[in-house]
Short mmCIF file of C-alpha atoms in Angstrom, two decimals:
data_model
loop_
_atom_site.label_atom_id
_atom_site.label_comp_id
_atom_site.label_asym_id
_atom_site.label_seq_id
_atom_site.Cartn_x
_atom_site.Cartn_y
_atom_site.Cartn_z
CA LYS A 1 99.26 81.65 131.39
CA GLN A 2 100.25 85.48 130.49
CA GLU A 3 97.15 87.80 130.09
CA VAL A 4 97.31 91.81 128.84
CA THR A 5 94.95 94.12 129.95
CA GLN A 6 94.70 97.73 128.01
CA ILE A 7 92.83 100.53 129.81
CA PRO A 8 91.08 102.58 128.55
CA ALA A 9 89.50 100.93 125.64
CA ALA A 10 88.58 103.56 123.92
CA LEU A 11 89.44 107.06 124.81
CA SER A 12 88.57 110.06 122.70
CA VAL A 13 90.32 113.74 122.86
CA PRO A 14 90.59 116.94 121.68
CA GLU A 15 93.54 117.98 119.37
CA GLY A 16 96.82 119.47 121.29
CA GLU A 17 96.10 117.13 124.71
CA ASN A 18 98.74 115.26 126.22
CA LEU A 19 96.83 111.66 127.15
CA VAL A 20 98.36 107.79 128.46
CA LEU A 21 97.27 104.59 127.69
CA ASN A 22 97.79 101.99 130.06
CA CYS A 23 98.90 98.20 129.78
CA SER A 24 99.21 95.86 132.73
CA PHE A 25 100.73 92.15 132.59
CA THR A 26 99.53 89.27 134.60
CA ASP A 27 103.36 87.79 134.40
CA SER A 28 106.41 89.69 134.73
CA ALA A 29 108.87 86.84 133.20
CA ILE A 30 109.34 89.01 129.82
CA TYR A 31 111.86 89.60 127.28
CA ASN A 32 110.26 92.82 126.15
CA LEU A 33 107.25 94.70 125.53
CA GLN A 34 106.31 96.34 122.35
CA TRP A 35 103.61 98.89 121.36
CA PHE A 36 101.84 99.13 118.32
CA ARG A 37 99.49 101.00 116.40
CA GLN A 38 96.91 100.02 113.84
CA ASP A 39 94.46 101.93 111.46
CA PRO A 40 91.10 100.46 110.37
CA GLY A 41 91.71 97.55 108.28
CA LYS A 42 95.57 97.53 108.28
CA GLY A 43 97.95 95.68 109.60
CA LEU A 44 100.26 96.64 112.49
CA THR A 45 103.57 99.18 112.91
CA SER A 46 105.87 99.02 115.48
CA LEU A 47 105.90 102.24 117.50
CA LEU A 48 108.12 100.99 120.56
CA LEU A 49 110.01 98.48 121.96
CA ILE A 50 111.02 98.24 125.85
CA GLN A 51 113.29 95.44 126.51
CA SER A 52 112.78 93.80 129.76
CA SER A 53 115.95 95.92 130.96
CA GLN A 54 115.11 99.16 130.32
CA ARG A 55 113.02 101.20 131.98
CA GLU A 56 111.69 103.46 128.93
CA GLN A 57 111.74 104.21 125.31
CA THR A 58 111.20 107.57 123.26
CA SER A 59 110.39 108.53 119.86
CA GLY A 60 109.44 111.86 118.49
CA ARG A 61 106.30 112.62 120.50
CA LEU A 62 105.97 109.06 121.82
CA ASN A 63 107.30 107.55 125.62
CA ALA A 64 107.00 104.56 126.41
CA SER A 65 107.53 103.27 129.99
CA LEU A 66 108.10 99.76 131.36
CA ASP A 67 107.92 98.36 135.23
CA LYS A 68 108.18 94.92 134.52
CA SER A 69 108.10 94.58 138.99
CA SER A 70 104.73 95.88 138.36
CA GLY A 71 103.68 94.31 135.41
CA ARG A 72 103.05 97.98 133.89
CA SER A 73 103.45 100.13 130.51
CA THR A 74 101.87 103.40 129.37
CA LEU A 75 102.34 104.79 126.29
CA TYR A 76 102.81 108.64 126.22
CA ILE A 77 101.29 111.13 123.82
CA ALA A 78 102.29 114.37 123.42
CA ALA A 79 100.67 117.23 121.98
CA SER A 80 98.26 114.85 120.55
CA GLN A 81 96.84 115.23 116.71
CA PRO A 82 93.71 113.80 114.32
CA GLY A 83 96.29 111.69 112.69
CA ASP A 84 97.01 110.19 115.73
CA SER A 85 93.59 108.31 115.73
CA ALA A 86 93.89 104.40 115.38
CA THR A 87 93.68 101.67 117.69
CA TYR A 88 97.36 101.07 120.11
CA LEU A 89 98.01 97.80 121.05
CA CYS A 90 100.55 96.63 123.95
CA ALA A 91 102.42 93.19 123.06
CA VAL A 92 104.96 90.62 125.92
CA PHE A 93 107.05 88.52 124.58
CA ASP A 94 107.32 85.80 127.25
CA ALA A 95 110.18 84.62 128.98
CA GLY A 96 108.94 81.95 131.16
CA GLY A 97 107.65 78.37 130.85
CA THR A 98 108.31 76.54 127.04
CA SER A 99 106.92 79.40 125.00
CA TYR A 100 109.46 81.49 123.27
CA GLY A 101 107.43 82.54 120.79
CA LYS A 102 104.41 84.13 121.90
CA LEU A 103 103.95 87.52 121.79
CA THR A 104 100.77 88.34 123.56
CA PHE A 105 98.60 91.24 122.83
CA GLY A 106 96.23 93.57 124.54
CA GLN A 107 92.47 94.35 123.27
CA GLY A 108 94.03 97.78 122.50
CA THR A 109 92.86 101.60 122.83
CA ILE A 110 91.27 102.93 119.97
CA LEU A 111 92.36 106.77 120.40
CA THR A 112 90.41 109.70 118.22
CA VAL A 113 91.55 113.08 118.53
CA HIS A 114 89.22 115.34 117.46
CA PRO A 115 90.31 118.87 115.57
CA ASP B 1 109.51 97.62 99.62
CA THR B 2 111.79 95.13 101.79
CA GLY B 3 108.78 95.00 104.44
CA VAL B 4 106.55 92.00 105.04
CA SER B 5 104.75 91.31 102.49
CA GLN B 6 101.13 89.37 102.56
CA ASN B 7 98.94 88.04 99.72
CA PRO B 8 96.05 88.14 99.02
CA ARG B 9 95.21 91.25 100.47
CA HIS B 10 91.13 89.75 100.72
CA LYS B 11 89.71 86.49 100.45
CA ILE B 12 86.06 85.88 100.09
CA THR B 13 85.32 82.55 100.01
CA LYS B 14 82.80 79.60 100.33
CA ARG B 15 82.44 77.45 103.42
CA GLY B 16 83.72 74.30 103.37
CA GLN B 17 86.55 75.48 100.37
CA ASN B 18 90.81 75.56 100.94
CA VAL B 19 92.46 78.74 101.03
CA THR B 20 96.41 79.38 101.17
CA PHE B 21 97.68 82.39 102.21
CA ARG B 22 101.15 83.52 101.52
CA CYS B 23 103.66 85.80 103.74
CA ASP B 24 106.94 86.74 102.84
CA PRO B 25 109.09 88.09 105.47
CA ILE B 26 111.69 90.75 105.64
CA SER B 27 114.85 89.43 104.18
CA GLU B 28 117.43 89.08 106.72
CA HIS B 29 114.99 87.57 109.46
CA ASN B 30 114.78 83.90 110.78
CA ARG B 31 111.70 84.03 112.51
CA LEU B 32 108.19 83.73 111.15
CA TYR B 33 105.10 84.53 112.74
CA TRP B 34 101.38 83.99 111.81
CA TYR B 35 98.38 85.63 113.91
CA ARG B 36 95.16 86.11 113.88
CA GLN B 37 92.73 88.92 114.34
CA THR B 38 88.81 89.32 114.83
CA LEU B 39 87.15 92.51 114.62
CA GLY B 40 87.40 94.35 118.38
CA GLN B 41 90.04 91.54 119.65
CA GLY B 42 94.09 91.71 119.65
CA PRO B 43 95.56 89.25 117.71
CA GLU B 44 96.40 85.54 118.71
CA PHE B 45 99.31 83.75 118.30
CA LEU B 46 98.69 80.87 115.82
CA THR B 47 102.31 79.48 115.06
CA TYR B 48 106.28 80.50 114.64
CA PHE B 49 108.67 78.99 112.21
CA GLN B 50 112.52 79.58 113.08
CA ASN B 51 113.86 79.46 109.50
CA GLU B 52 112.18 76.55 108.28
CA ALA B 53 111.64 74.48 111.78
CA GLN B 54 107.88 75.05 112.84
CA LEU B 55 108.70 75.67 116.70
CA GLU B 56 105.44 76.28 118.47
CA LYS B 57 101.70 76.26 117.60
CA SER B 58 98.88 77.14 119.31
CA ARG B 59 95.75 75.43 120.24
CA LEU B 60 94.09 78.05 118.15
CA LEU B 61 95.34 75.71 115.07
CA SER B 62 93.28 73.13 114.53
CA ASP B 63 93.84 69.95 112.36
CA ARG B 64 92.10 71.95 109.22
CA PHE B 65 95.10 74.68 109.62
CA SER B 66 98.77 73.82 107.98
CA ALA B 67 101.22 76.46 107.86
CA GLU B 68 104.94 75.80 106.10
CA ARG B 69 107.99 77.64 105.64
CA PRO B 70 109.95 75.00 103.58
CA LYS B 71 113.14 76.91 102.46
CA GLY B 72 113.16 78.97 105.73
CA SER B 73 111.98 81.92 103.46
CA PHE B 74 108.21 82.77 102.74
CA SER B 75 105.84 81.21 104.25
CA THR B 76 102.28 79.48 103.66
CA LEU B 77 99.05 79.48 105.47
CA GLU B 78 96.67 76.71 104.19
CA ILE B 79 92.81 76.31 105.91
CA GLN B 80 91.23 73.31 104.62
CA ARG B 81 87.32 72.81 105.20
CA THR B 82 86.55 76.71 105.93
CA GLU B 83 84.34 77.41 108.34
CA GLN B 84 82.13 80.45 108.81
CA GLY B 85 84.58 81.21 112.23
CA ASP B 86 87.59 81.18 109.97
CA SER B 87 86.77 84.70 109.34
CA ALA B 88 89.14 86.93 110.08
CA MET B 89 92.22 88.65 109.69
CA TYR B 90 95.44 86.40 109.70
CA LEU B 91 98.64 88.60 109.87
CA CYS B 92 101.97 87.82 109.50
CA ALA B 93 105.14 89.09 111.41
CA SER B 94 108.71 88.60 111.26
CA SER B 95 111.81 89.67 113.29
CA ARG B 96 115.74 88.50 113.62
CA SER B 97 115.85 86.30 116.78
CA SER B 98 119.01 84.91 118.76
CA VAL B 99 119.29 81.23 118.19
CA ARG B 100 121.37 80.73 120.99
CA THR B 101 119.33 82.88 123.80
CA SER B 102 115.67 82.02 121.91
CA THR B 103 115.35 85.92 122.62
CA THR B 104 113.39 87.98 119.49
CA GLY B 105 113.82 91.72 117.77
CA GLU B 106 111.34 93.59 117.41
CA LEU B 107 108.87 91.92 115.16
CA PHE B 108 107.45 93.50 112.18
CA PHE B 109 104.01 92.71 110.83
CA GLY B 110 102.38 92.53 107.33
CA GLU B 111 98.80 94.19 106.03
CA GLY B 112 97.42 91.12 106.73
CA SER B 113 95.27 88.70 104.61
CA ARG B 114 91.44 89.22 105.66
CA LEU B 115 89.29 85.92 104.83
CA THR B 116 85.45 85.72 104.56
CA VAL B 117 83.84 82.55 104.60
CA LEU B 118 80.11 82.90 103.56
#
């Protein structure tokens, strides 16, 4: 059974800092990995999708890396802003077993960027 | 707006009542997913459809839960005889996927339907 863990559970930083969010998964047989952002009481907004054959993806101030063999991904946020405050969720799409439809999520990292 | 749409956004009901949520996916997406999220947790998979076929159901989906996607477009999630433990955010997502390879593209989520069972 795939398990996804995100560290840290919460992070508070001053504006302007660069930061790294970590995600690990137990089964390396994945199709892709996706990072999401969730604001309180809202749905999920897709940030980056990394296919299993890729090592990283970039979008603006965000960079996500994937090391499938070690079961790890990181989300790097450059020059953080108060508007980046949200919960960040990592999710993997399994390729193994009989499940082709299941995206497994971590519990998220709650990020607070203070002015 | 061409994103995933969910209705109603909020539902308050008394224990024992039935509730139904609707999801309209992005029009060209053939896969539709339902997830449930409780406070402080990541979303948990409930079920998904490839076109109108329901291909997988989680053990979380008890017999009080039923999901349909009759014409391969919108989907409904019905909860019968609601219990307080059903209180959660119900999230719908859609993606464009390859039937041949069973792989999937990027998932796009709606704003969710929050259920409160009194």
